[in-house]
Structure formats: C-alpha cells, structure tokens
Coordinates of C-alpha atoms in Angstrom, one line a residue:
M24 CA 101.2 92.9 117.0
A25 CA 97.8 92.7 118.7
A26 CA 96.7 89.7 120.7
Q27 CA 95.1 87.0 118.6
F28 CA 91.5 86.1 119.3
G29 CA 88.2 84.8 117.7
R30 CA 86.2 86.9 115.4
R31 CA 84.4 89.9 116.8
L32 CA 80.7 89.4 117.9
R33 CA 78.0 92.0 117.3
R34 CA 79.0 95.6 118.3
G35 CA 76.6 97.0 120.8
A36 CA 77.3 100.6 119.7
T37 CA 76.9 100.1 115.9
T38 CA 73.6 99.1 114.5
T39 CA 72.3 98.7 110.9
A40 CA 70.7 102.1 111.2
V41 CA 73.9 103.8 112.2
A42 CA 75.8 102.1 109.4
A43 CA 73.2 103.4 107.0
L44 CA 73.6 106.9 108.5
A45 CA 77.4 106.7 108.1
V46 CA 77.1 105.8 104.4
A47 CA 74.6 108.6 103.8
A48 CA 76.8 111.1 105.6
L49 CA 79.8 110.2 103.5
S50 CA 77.8 110.6 100.4
A51 CA 76.3 113.9 101.4
S52 CA 79.6 115.4 102.6
Q53 CA 81.6 114.0 99.7
A54 CA 84.0 112.2 102.1
P55 CA 85.9 109.1 100.8
A56 CA 83.7 106.2 100.0
I57 CA 84.0 102.8 101.8
V58 CA 86.4 100.6 99.8
S59 CA 87.2 97.0 99.8
G60 CA 90.9 97.4 99.7
G61 CA 91.5 98.8 96.2
G62 CA 94.1 101.6 95.9
D63 CA 94.6 104.7 93.9
S64 CA 95.0 104.2 90.2
G65 CA 98.6 103.2 89.4
K66 CA 99.6 102.7 93.1
Q67 CA 99.9 99.5 95.0
A68 CA 99.4 99.0 98.7
S69 CA 102.5 98.1 100.7
G70 CA 102.6 95.8 103.7
S71 CA 100.5 92.8 104.5
S72 CA 96.7 92.6 104.1
V73 CA 94.3 93.4 107.0
P74 CA 94.5 90.4 109.3
D75 CA 91.3 88.4 109.9
E76 CA 92.1 88.5 113.6
G77 CA 93.7 91.0 115.9
S78 CA 93.4 94.8 116.1
A79 CA 94.8 97.7 118.1
S80 CA 91.6 98.2 120.1
G81 CA 90.4 94.6 120.2
D82 CA 87.5 95.7 118.1
S83 CA 86.1 97.4 121.1
S84 CA 83.3 100.0 121.1
Y85 CA 83.7 103.4 119.4
H86 CA 81.6 106.6 119.1
T87 CA 79.6 106.7 115.9
D88 CA 78.9 110.5 115.9
L89 CA 79.6 112.0 112.5
P90 CA 80.9 115.4 111.6
P91 CA 78.5 118.2 110.6
L92 CA 77.3 118.2 107.0
N93 CA 78.6 121.0 104.8
T94 CA 76.6 120.0 101.7
P95 CA 73.1 121.7 101.6
D96 CA 70.2 119.3 101.8
K97 CA 68.9 118.1 98.4
P98 CA 65.3 116.8 98.3
G99 CA 65.3 113.0 98.2
T100 CA 69.1 112.6 98.6
S101 CA 70.0 113.5 102.2
I102 CA 69.0 112.7 105.7
D103 CA 69.5 114.5 108.9
L104 CA 72.4 113.5 111.1
P105 CA 73.4 114.7 114.6
G106 CA 75.8 117.6 114.5
T107 CA 76.9 120.5 116.7
G108 CA 78.1 123.0 114.2
E109 CA 81.7 124.3 113.8
A110 CA 82.4 123.7 117.5
E111 CA 83.1 120.1 116.4
A112 CA 86.2 121.4 114.6
G113 CA 87.8 122.5 117.9
I114 CA 90.5 120.2 119.2
P115 CA 91.8 120.7 122.8
A116 CA 95.2 122.3 123.0
S117 CA 97.2 119.4 124.6
V118 CA 95.5 116.8 122.4
L119 CA 96.3 118.8 119.2
A120 CA 99.9 119.3 120.4
A121 CA 100.2 115.5 120.9
Y122 CA 98.9 114.7 117.4
K123 CA 101.2 117.3 115.8
Q124 CA 104.2 116.1 117.8
A125 CA 103.6 112.5 116.7
E126 CA 103.4 113.6 113.1
Q127 CA 106.7 115.4 113.3
T128 CA 108.4 112.6 115.2
I129 CA 107.3 110.0 112.6
A130 CA 108.1 112.3 109.7
S131 CA 111.7 112.4 111.0
S132 CA 112.1 108.6 111.7
N133 CA 109.8 107.2 109.0
P134 CA 109.2 109.9 106.3
G135 CA 107.9 107.3 103.8
C136 CA 104.7 106.7 106.0
N137 CA 103.3 110.2 105.2
L138 CA 101.2 110.2 108.4
P139 CA 98.9 113.2 108.7
W140 CA 98.1 114.4 112.2
Q141 CA 94.4 114.7 111.1
L142 CA 94.3 110.9 110.9
L143 CA 95.3 110.6 114.6
A144 CA 92.6 113.3 115.3
A145 CA 90.0 111.3 113.5
I146 CA 90.8 108.1 115.4
G147 CA 91.0 110.0 118.7
K148 CA 87.6 111.5 118.0
V149 CA 85.8 108.2 117.5
E150 CA 87.8 106.4 120.2
S151 CA 87.5 108.8 123.1
G152 CA 86.1 112.1 122.0
Q153 CA 89.6 113.6 121.9
A154 CA 90.5 112.4 125.4
R155 CA 87.1 113.2 126.8
G156 CA 87.2 116.8 125.4
G157 CA 90.8 117.3 126.5
R158 CA 90.4 116.5 130.2
V159 CA 94.1 116.0 130.8
D160 CA 96.7 117.3 133.2
D161 CA 99.7 119.4 132.4
N162 CA 101.6 116.3 131.3
G163 CA 98.9 115.2 128.9
T164 CA 97.6 112.3 131.1
T165 CA 93.8 111.8 131.4
L166 CA 92.3 113.0 134.7
S167 CA 90.5 109.7 135.0
P168 CA 90.9 106.4 133.1
I169 CA 89.1 105.9 129.8
L170 CA 88.2 102.2 129.5
G171 CA 86.3 100.3 126.8
P172 CA 83.9 97.5 127.6
V173 CA 85.0 94.3 129.3
L174 CA 86.1 92.0 126.4
N175 CA 84.4 88.9 127.8
G176 CA 82.7 87.6 124.7
V177 CA 79.4 89.3 125.5
G178 CA 78.7 91.6 122.6
F179 CA 82.4 91.9 121.8
A180 CA 85.5 89.7 121.5
N181 CA 86.6 87.4 124.4
I182 CA 90.2 88.4 125.4
S183 CA 91.5 87.0 128.6
D184 CA 93.7 89.2 130.8
T185 CA 97.2 89.8 129.4
D186 CA 98.5 92.5 131.8
N187 CA 97.4 91.3 135.2
G188 CA 95.2 94.4 135.4
A189 CA 98.1 96.8 135.2
Y190 CA 96.5 99.1 132.6
D191 CA 92.8 98.3 132.7
G192 CA 92.3 97.2 136.3
D193 CA 90.8 93.9 135.2
K194 CA 92.6 90.7 136.0
T195 CA 90.1 88.4 134.2
H196 CA 89.6 90.1 130.8
D197 CA 91.3 92.8 128.9
R198 CA 89.7 96.2 128.1
A199 CA 90.8 99.0 125.7
V200 CA 92.6 101.7 127.6
G201 CA 93.3 105.4 127.2
P202 CA 92.5 108.2 124.7
M203 CA 93.5 106.0 121.7
Q204 CA 91.9 102.8 123.2
F205 CA 94.8 100.3 123.0
I206 CA 94.2 96.8 124.4
P207 CA 97.0 95.9 126.8
S208 CA 98.6 93.2 124.6
T209 CA 98.9 95.7 121.7
W210 CA 100.3 98.4 124.0
A211 CA 103.0 95.9 125.3
T212 CA 104.3 95.9 121.7
W213 CA 103.7 99.5 120.5
G214 CA 103.7 101.6 123.7
Q215 CA 105.9 104.8 123.5
D216 CA 107.3 107.4 125.8
A217 CA 106.7 110.5 123.8
N218 CA 106.8 113.0 126.7
N219 CA 110.2 111.8 128.0
D220 CA 108.9 111.1 131.6
G221 CA 110.4 107.6 131.6
R222 CA 107.0 105.8 131.3
K223 CA 105.0 104.3 128.5
D224 CA 101.5 105.3 129.6
P225 CA 98.5 104.5 127.4
N226 CA 96.5 107.1 129.5
N227 CA 98.9 109.8 128.3
I228 CA 97.8 111.5 125.0
F229 CA 101.4 112.1 123.9
D230 CA 102.5 108.5 124.5
A231 CA 99.3 107.1 123.0
A232 CA 99.3 109.4 119.9
L233 CA 102.9 108.4 119.0
A234 CA 102.1 104.7 119.6
A235 CA 99.0 105.0 117.3
G236 CA 101.0 106.7 114.6
R237 CA 103.7 104.0 114.7
Y238 CA 101.1 101.3 114.7
L239 CA 99.3 102.8 111.6
C240 CA 102.7 103.1 109.8
A241 CA 103.5 99.4 110.4
N242 CA 104.5 97.1 107.6
N243 CA 106.1 100.0 105.7
R244 CA 102.7 101.5 104.8
D245 CA 102.6 104.7 102.8
L246 CA 99.4 106.4 104.1
S247 CA 99.2 108.7 101.0
V248 CA 98.1 105.6 99.1
K249 CA 94.4 105.1 99.6
A250 CA 94.5 101.3 99.9
N251 CA 97.2 101.6 102.6
L252 CA 95.2 104.2 104.5
D253 CA 92.1 102.0 104.5
Q254 CA 94.2 99.0 105.5
A255 CA 95.8 100.9 108.5
I256 CA 92.4 102.1 109.8
L257 CA 91.0 98.6 109.5
S258 CA 93.9 97.2 111.4
Y259 CA 92.9 99.5 114.3
N260 CA 89.3 98.2 114.3
R261 CA 88.1 95.6 111.8
S262 CA 84.8 97.2 111.0
R263 CA 83.7 98.8 107.7
E264 CA 81.5 101.1 109.7
Y265 CA 84.5 102.1 111.7
L266 CA 86.5 102.8 108.5
A267 CA 83.7 105.0 107.1
T268 CA 83.4 107.0 110.4
V269 CA 87.1 107.6 110.7
L270 CA 87.4 108.6 107.0
S271 CA 84.6 111.1 107.5
W272 CA 86.4 112.8 110.4
L273 CA 89.7 112.7 108.6
E274 CA 88.3 114.7 105.7
Y275 CA 86.4 117.0 108.1
Y276 CA 89.6 117.9 110.0
K277 CA 91.5 118.3 106.7
R278 CA 89.1 121.0 105.7
G279 CA 89.9 123.0 108.8
S280 CA 90.2 122.8 112.6
H281 CA 91.1 125.1 115.5
E282 CA 92.6 124.9 119.0
V283 CA 90.3 125.2 122.0
P284 CA 91.3 125.2 125.7
D285 CA 91.7 121.8 127.4
G286 CA 88.5 120.4 128.8
T287 CA 86.2 122.4 126.4
G288 CA 86.1 119.9 123.5
V289 CA 82.8 118.7 122.2
L290 CA 81.9 115.3 123.7
P291 CA 80.3 112.5 121.7
S292 CA 76.6 112.0 122.3
G293 CA 76.3 108.4 121.1
P294 CA 77.3 105.2 122.8
G295 CA 80.9 104.3 123.2
P296 CA 83.7 104.2 125.9
L297 CA 82.5 107.6 127.3
N298 CA 78.8 106.6 127.2
P299 CA 78.5 102.9 127.9
G300 CA 74.9 101.9 127.3
G301 CA 74.2 105.5 126.2
P302 CA 71.4 106.9 124.1
S303 CA 70.1 104.7 121.3
S304 CA 71.9 105.2 118.0
S305 CA 68.7 104.8 116.0
P306 CA 68.2 107.8 113.7
S307 CA 65.8 110.5 114.6
P308 CA 62.8 111.1 112.3
T309 CA 63.5 113.3 109.3
P310 CA 62.0 116.8 109.5
G311 CA 58.6 116.7 107.7
S312 CA 58.1 113.0 108.3
S313 CA 55.0 111.9 110.2
T314 CA 54.9 109.6 113.1
S315 CA 51.9 107.5 114.2
P316 CA 50.4 108.5 117.5
T317 CA 50.7 106.1 120.3
P318 CA 47.4 104.1 120.6
S319 CA 45.5 104.2 123.8
P320 CA 46.2 101.2 125.9
N321 CA 42.4 100.6 126.5
P322 CA 40.5 101.5 123.3
P323 CA 36.8 102.1 123.7
K324 CA 34.4 99.2 123.0
P325 CA 32.0 99.6 120.1
G326 CA 29.1 101.7 121.1
E327 CA 30.9 103.3 124.0
S328 CA 31.9 106.9 123.9
Q329 CA 35.4 108.0 124.9
S330 CA 35.8 110.7 127.4
P331 CA 37.9 113.5 126.1
S332 CA 41.2 114.0 127.7
P333 CA 41.3 116.8 130.3
S334 CA 42.6 120.0 128.9
P335 CA 46.1 121.0 130.1
K336 CA 46.1 123.6 132.8
P337 CA 47.2 127.0 131.6
P338 CA 50.4 128.3 133.2
K339 CA 50.0 130.5 136.2
P340 CA 50.6 134.2 135.7
S341 CA 53.3 134.0 138.2
D342 CA 55.2 131.5 136.1
P343 CA 56.3 133.3 133.0
P344 CA 57.9 131.1 130.4
K345 CA 61.7 130.7 130.9
P346 CA 63.9 132.0 128.1
P347 CA 66.1 129.4 126.4
T348 CA 69.5 129.1 128.1
T349 CA 72.5 129.8 126.0
P350 CA 75.9 128.4 127.0
P351 CA 78.4 131.0 128.2
P352 CA 80.9 132.0 125.5
T353 CA 84.1 130.2 125.6
T354 CA 87.3 132.2 125.7
P355 CA 89.4 131.4 122.7
A356 CA 92.7 129.6 123.4
P357 CA 95.7 131.9 123.2
T358 CA 97.7 131.5 120.1
V359 CA 101.5 131.5 120.0
Q360 CA 102.8 134.3 117.9
R361 CA 106.6 134.2 118.7
L362 CA 109.3 132.3 120.4
E363 CA 111.8 134.0 122.8
N364 CA 115.0 132.9 124.4
A365 CA 114.1 131.9 127.9
G366 CA 117.5 132.4 129.5
T367 CA 119.7 130.0 127.5
G368 CA 123.4 130.6 128.5
T369 CA 126.6 130.1 126.4
L370 CA 126.5 126.8 124.5
S371 CA 130.1 125.5 124.7
A372 CA 131.6 122.1 125.2
T373 CA 134.9 120.3 124.5
A374 CA 134.9 117.5 121.9
G375 CA 133.2 114.4 123.2
G376 CA 131.7 116.2 126.2
A377 CA 128.3 117.3 127.3
F378 CA 127.1 120.9 127.0
A379 CA 126.3 122.3 130.4
E380 CA 123.6 124.6 129.1
R381 CA 120.3 123.5 127.4
V382 CA 118.4 125.5 124.9
T383 CA 115.2 126.9 126.4
V384 CA 112.6 129.0 124.6
R385 CA 109.2 130.6 125.7
G386 CA 106.1 130.8 123.5
E387 CA 104.2 134.0 123.7
D388 CA 101.0 135.5 122.3
A389 CA 100.8 138.9 120.6
K390 CA 100.6 140.6 124.0
G391 CA 103.7 138.8 125.4
K392 CA 101.8 136.4 127.6
A393 CA 103.0 132.8 127.9
V394 CA 101.3 130.2 125.7
G395 CA 101.5 126.6 127.0
K396 CA 100.9 123.3 125.3
V397 CA 102.8 124.3 122.2
A398 CA 104.8 121.7 120.2
V399 CA 108.3 123.1 119.7
Q400 CA 110.9 121.5 117.4
F401 CA 114.6 121.8 118.2
L402 CA 116.9 121.1 115.2
I403 CA 120.7 120.8 115.0
V404 CA 121.9 122.6 111.9
G405 CA 125.4 122.8 110.4
D406 CA 128.6 120.7 109.8
T407 CA 128.8 118.9 113.1
D408 CA 128.5 115.5 114.7
A409 CA 126.9 116.9 117.8
K410 CA 123.6 115.3 118.8
F411 CA 120.8 115.5 121.4
A412 CA 120.7 113.0 124.2
G413 CA 119.3 109.8 122.7
G414 CA 121.2 110.2 119.4
G415 CA 119.1 112.3 117.2
K416 CA 119.5 115.8 115.6
K417 CA 115.8 116.7 116.0
A418 CA 113.6 116.7 119.0
V419 CA 110.0 117.9 119.6
V420 CA 109.1 119.1 123.1
T421 CA 105.7 120.4 124.3
S422 CA 105.9 123.6 126.3
G423 CA 104.6 123.7 129.9
T424 CA 101.9 125.9 131.3
D425 CA 104.5 128.7 131.7
G426 CA 105.2 128.6 128.0
T427 CA 108.7 127.3 128.2
A428 CA 110.1 124.3 126.3
T429 CA 113.6 123.0 127.0
A430 CA 115.6 120.9 124.4
P431 CA 117.2 117.6 125.4
A432 CA 120.8 117.8 126.6
L433 CA 123.4 118.4 123.8
Q434 CA 126.3 116.0 123.4
A435 CA 129.4 117.2 121.5
G436 CA 131.0 115.0 118.9
E437 CA 134.6 114.9 117.8
K438 CA 134.3 117.7 115.2
T439 CA 135.2 121.1 116.5
G440 CA 133.8 124.4 115.5
E441 CA 130.4 126.2 115.5
F442 CA 126.9 124.9 114.7
T443 CA 123.3 126.1 115.2
V444 CA 120.4 124.9 117.3
R445 CA 117.1 126.1 115.8
A446 CA 113.9 126.3 117.7
S447 CA 110.6 126.6 115.8
V448 CA 106.9 126.0 116.4
V449 CA 105.5 122.8 114.8
S450 CA 102.9 123.4 112.0
R451 CA 102.8 127.2 112.5
T452 CA 104.5 130.0 110.6
V453 CA 106.2 131.5 113.7
P454 CA 109.8 132.9 113.2
A455 CA 112.4 130.5 114.4
V456 CA 115.0 131.3 117.1
D457 CA 118.7 130.3 116.4
F458 CA 121.3 129.6 119.0
T459 CA 125.1 129.3 118.3
A460 CA 126.9 126.4 119.9
T461 CA 130.7 125.8 119.9
V462 CA 132.7 122.6 120.2
T463 CA 136.3 123.1 121.3
E464 CA 139.1 120.6 121.1
R465 CA 139.8 118.4 124.1
Q466 CA 142.3 119.9 126.5
A467 CA 144.9 118.9 129.2
D468 CA 146.3 121.0 132.0
A469 CA 149.2 118.6 132.8
V470 CA 151.4 116.3 130.8
V471 CA 154.3 114.2 132.2
R472 CA 156.8 111.6 130.9
T473 CA 155.9 108.1 132.3
G474 CA 159.5 106.9 132.7
D475 CA 162.8 108.4 133.9
K476 CA 165.4 106.4 132.0
E477 CA 168.1 108.5 130.3
L478 CA 167.5 108.7 126.5
T479 CA 170.8 108.3 124.6
A480 CA 172.0 107.3 121.1
A481 CA 175.2 107.2 119.1
P482 CA 175.6 109.6 116.2
G483 CA 173.7 108.4 113.1
A484 CA 171.9 105.7 115.3
E485 CA 168.4 105.1 116.6
F486 CA 167.4 105.9 120.2
A487 CA 166.8 102.5 121.8
D488 CA 164.0 103.7 124.1
T489 CA 160.7 105.2 123.1
V490 CA 159.2 108.4 124.6
E491 CA 155.9 108.0 126.4
V492 CA 153.8 110.8 128.0
K493 CA 150.5 110.9 129.9
A494 CA 148.1 113.9 129.9
T495 CA 145.4 114.8 132.5
N496 CA 142.9 117.5 132.9
K497 CA 141.8 118.6 136.4
G498 CA 143.2 115.4 137.7
E499 CA 141.2 113.2 135.3
I500 CA 142.5 111.2 132.3
A501 CA 142.6 113.4 129.2
R502 CA 141.5 111.3 126.3
G503 CA 141.8 112.2 122.7
V504 CA 143.8 115.4 123.4
A505 CA 145.8 116.9 120.6
V506 CA 149.6 116.8 121.1
K507 CA 152.5 118.5 119.3
A508 CA 156.1 117.2 119.6
T509 CA 159.0 119.5 118.6
M510 CA 162.8 119.2 118.7
I511 CA 163.5 122.8 119.9
K512 CA 166.7 124.8 119.6
S513 CA 167.0 125.7 123.3
A514 CA 165.1 126.3 126.5
D515 CA 164.8 129.9 125.5
D516 CA 164.0 129.3 121.8
A517 CA 161.1 126.9 121.1
S518 CA 161.4 127.0 117.3
P519 CA 162.3 123.7 115.6
A520 CA 166.0 122.8 115.6
D521 CA 167.9 122.4 112.4
K522 CA 170.2 119.6 113.5
G523 CA 170.3 116.8 116.1
P524 CA 167.7 114.2 116.9
H525 CA 164.7 113.9 114.6
F526 CA 161.7 111.8 113.5
K527 CA 161.2 110.5 110.0
D528 CA 158.4 111.0 107.5
A529 CA 157.0 108.2 105.3
D530 CA 159.8 108.7 102.8
G531 CA 162.5 108.6 105.5
R532 CA 163.3 112.3 105.5
P533 CA 164.0 114.0 108.8
L534 CA 161.2 115.7 110.7
R535 CA 161.8 117.8 113.8
S536 CA 158.1 118.7 114.5
L537 CA 155.1 116.4 114.6
T538 CA 151.4 117.5 114.8
G539 CA 148.1 115.6 114.7
L540 CA 149.1 113.4 117.6
K541 CA 146.4 112.4 120.2
T542 CA 146.4 110.7 123.5
N543 CA 144.6 107.3 123.7
D544 CA 141.7 106.3 126.1
Q545 CA 144.2 106.2 129.0
G546 CA 145.5 109.7 128.2
V547 CA 148.8 108.1 127.0
L548 CA 150.8 109.0 123.9
V549 CA 153.8 106.9 122.6
L550 CA 155.9 108.9 120.2
P551 CA 157.4 107.5 117.0
K552 CA 161.0 106.3 116.9
I553 CA 163.7 109.0 117.2
F554 CA 166.9 109.0 115.2
A555 CA 170.2 110.9 115.7
D556 CA 172.3 112.6 113.0
D557 CA 176.0 113.3 113.2
A558 CA 175.7 116.1 115.7
T559 CA 176.6 115.3 119.3
G560 CA 175.5 116.9 122.5
T561 CA 172.4 117.3 124.6
F562 CA 169.2 118.3 122.8
L563 CA 165.7 119.1 123.9
L564 CA 162.3 117.6 122.9
Q565 CA 159.3 119.7 123.9
I566 CA 155.8 118.1 124.1
E567 CA 152.8 120.5 124.3
T568 CA 149.0 119.6 124.6
A569 CA 145.9 121.4 123.6
G570 CA 145.3 123.5 126.7
G571 CA 148.9 124.6 127.0
A572 CA 150.4 121.8 129.2
K573 CA 154.1 121.2 128.4
V574 CA 157.0 118.9 129.3
T575 CA 160.6 119.1 128.1
I576 CA 162.7 116.0 127.7
E577 CA 166.5 115.7 127.2
L578 CA 168.0 113.6 124.4
K579 CA 171.7 112.9 124.4
V580 CA 173.8 112.0 121.4
A581 CA 177.4 110.8 122.1
A582 CA 180.0 108.5 120.7
P583 CA 180.3 105.2 122.5
A584 CA 182.9 105.2 125.3

C-alpha cells in the first residue's frame, strides 16, 4: 500500500484551536461524531485495522475549512466558524463528473464497497479544494500541479524520494501530488487510468478519483458500515482531526450539492496545499466578546500627562465613501436534459469480429445546446456474449466540450442475434437512448477440397479416404464458419439423396445430411467417415458454408475389378 515511514510529526496546518473548532462544528451541525473505531450496532468492520504507519497522502497537510453551519446558534452552545454560504455546495462540473464516474465504476466492479461519490467529494475538498476550484483542462488534468509540502521531517513525516521526481519534481523527498494528494509510492500501487488516455496521472481528476475510491475500498471494506468508513478515511490520513473534517463535508454534501462551471468553485481560505503558510488557523473572536486594547509601547510615567492622540482627518468632500463591491453573478452551469444519437451508424458484426461502428451520443440542455463534462454510462443489455473493448459490459465515459460521448469499441462474441446498447446519464433521471446491435454468423465466400484423390468404395464398404475442405473469406482464413454437408440427388436437384453413400448417426443409422459443422482455426473441416450401401454408380456430395460458398465432390461406388 503506501510507503512505510516513521510516525507523523506535528501538522503545521492543524492546531489545537482548529481541532476544537472541528469538534464544535460537528456538534452544532449534527454531523457524525469522532469515533475510536466502533461500528454500527450489530455490524462488524471488515478488513484490517488502521495501520500505525503509512497513508495515501503521507499524512501531508490538508485544508481545515469546515462547511457552513445549518443549525441556528444557541446561546452558550455554539461558536462562529468560517463559512461562505451555499456557494460551498457547488462542485465544479469536471470534478463532479469524475466523482460520479468513479462511484459507478466501483459499483460495477466492487458493489460490496458501497462507495458514495460524496465521500470522494469530501476528501477532494479538504485535500485540494476540489482541484483548486475546478481549474482543469478538457481532459480533467489540473492546469498547474497541486503539491503538498516537502516531506523532509520538518513538521511532517520524513519520506525519501521514491519516484525520482517523476510526479512531484523532487528527487530528494516525496510530496503529495494532485487533486486527491497521493504520495508517489502510494500512486505506484493504486494509480488508475479512468479517462482511457493510456496514462495513470495523479494530476488528472478522473484518474485520481478512481484511485482514491479503490484505495478506500481496500481490504474488502463495506463503507456503509460506520467503523469501516472511519477506518477508510483514517487510512487516507492518520489524524482524528482529519477524520472529523472529512465526515463533516461528507454529511454536508449528502444534504445537497449542485454543479458549477469549472474554475468557479470556492477555494479554501485556511492553510493547506493551496495556501502553504497561509492565514493563521486560530479562531476569530466570537461576536459579542471583548478584546483587550493593545497597550501603548511607552506608557506615561507617574505624574506625567499623556498627550491625546491626534484626531483622524475627516474625508475630503471629493472622496465619497466607496460602495461595497459585490462579486459579479455567476452563470449557472448548463444542465443536461436529454441524450441524442450523435450519428451512430448500423451496429453489425460477424461472430467473433469487431463492430465497425461505435455508439455515440450527445448531451443537450432544454434548448438543445451541447452540455459537456457529463458522465454517460453505456450498458450492453440482452442475451449476448458481446463485450466492450477491455472485457466489460458496462463503461462510463465523460462527454467532451461538444457534448458528445463515444462508447468503447464493441467486440462480438460467438452468440448470434440482436442485443441492445443503452446510453444513460449517471446519477440523473434523463431518458436513456437504446441502440440495436446485430451479430451474424461467420461467413466464407470460398470453399475448396484440399486433395484431389479419387474417392471410391465397394458396395456396403467404407470409403478409405476422408473428405477435407478449407474455407476462406476475402482471401483470409475463415475460422469457425458453419458448414452443411449433403449427399444430393443430382447436380440439378440439391435435395438429400435416398440411396448411395451416407454418414452414420450415433446409433449407426444412415444420414445423408449433416449440419452444425464448423471450420477450425485454420479454416479446415474434416468430414466424418462415409459409408456405401448396395447401390453402385457415381454420387455427389455437396458442401455449403454460411455465406453461400459451395463445392461438389464425386463419390464412386463400384464392385472390385
């Protein structure tokens, strides 16, 4: 898992005062209390206990800002905490899409974990302020690196370099990296490629969110069990203050959140990766409390009179007081209202082959304008063994800025017939769009006998030589092609003959037509043994493949000379 190192030293960003604020905020907002590892009544935590050493972030710094309080102040029971109102509930579009995509991916591969996307949002909030307020490019990669403090033992753990500076740019010590603040040694184990660009990038919110989700679900944790939830959060950062802060944001996001445009998210105000050495985290005075005036540096000696301070100059008439500035209103992010087919062609493939077309949809708002950064799920439905490239029947893709999302390539299985590919928006009640796909049987456009030796037998005897044919399609080997072999009446009548050479069934009875035959991996088919009855003469064997290719072979039955 994470790199092993000595116990964490004092955290620069977390003081006793902030810890007290966190506890008070949790009490006031009725968020989950800090626990020491106990679970829900009647439930046991799964997985190992929180290790004494090692964590996803290297116990690096985090932001201690707390969500706004929703409980009215009660005299003598609450304190004031920093808050920015309901704007705190806004999550940038790309970041929100990454969290929801990670939730869906893990729900498919590890449903027993019960990972809520709001947990990823809570951790993303305290680790990086939701990727620095959503400052990411179209692929979800941060516009500039987000790095934690140097882990050199000064205020934090001492972790020597493990990645040769590849992720954090430091070849001496490690640093936590990216929107989910992974140290390089942990990323080396848990890194993911969630946006299918061929890279596992801790600076990409989609990759980092999926990696964080899998890390939290480790050791078969069920995060619906309170003890497992606490254990997972503490495995990310071994701090009870950290646990309290993450739980407070988890409950806040569960009560409601909304999408905002990328780059407009609320940034943390306290110290942390975004504000190294930032404002003091000491609490502000409570309204109504008195503060002692700062004493004069040179108090008057006894018997001396103190000159009064000069009165402040009144403002000039030409300098009217400036009105308070208000931030410009933010344009609400467009919301996807429907999915439309974005030009998907006919979905058809032969068994075992790849579909030439890929399902593509476009997310639109109520006015028909494209909506990007939408998590779209593609699901294969029906009695089929077809799969997406990579082996699954479900895939989640985030739409681009033009609103389009394209499913991974479809691969046909051996089962023929029709099935459905369904596109739907993750975590929204938007009507799904269904696409019909068809798998046809393998075909051959040519079939030939591999030998030219005359096939003869005496009446009532067995043909000494076997019949072997080879099928091709467009000049390539035709593997797994269905073949039918029939003893026909004549060149002009392809119906089964009623006398002459024949095959035998399991009970030894004559058969003059065989179906269910298939060519092997070399496109070759060797027919079962052929027997003659008492009829003599020249007879015809017709072999036909799926696709219509045919070859006719002569069988001669004559008494020995």
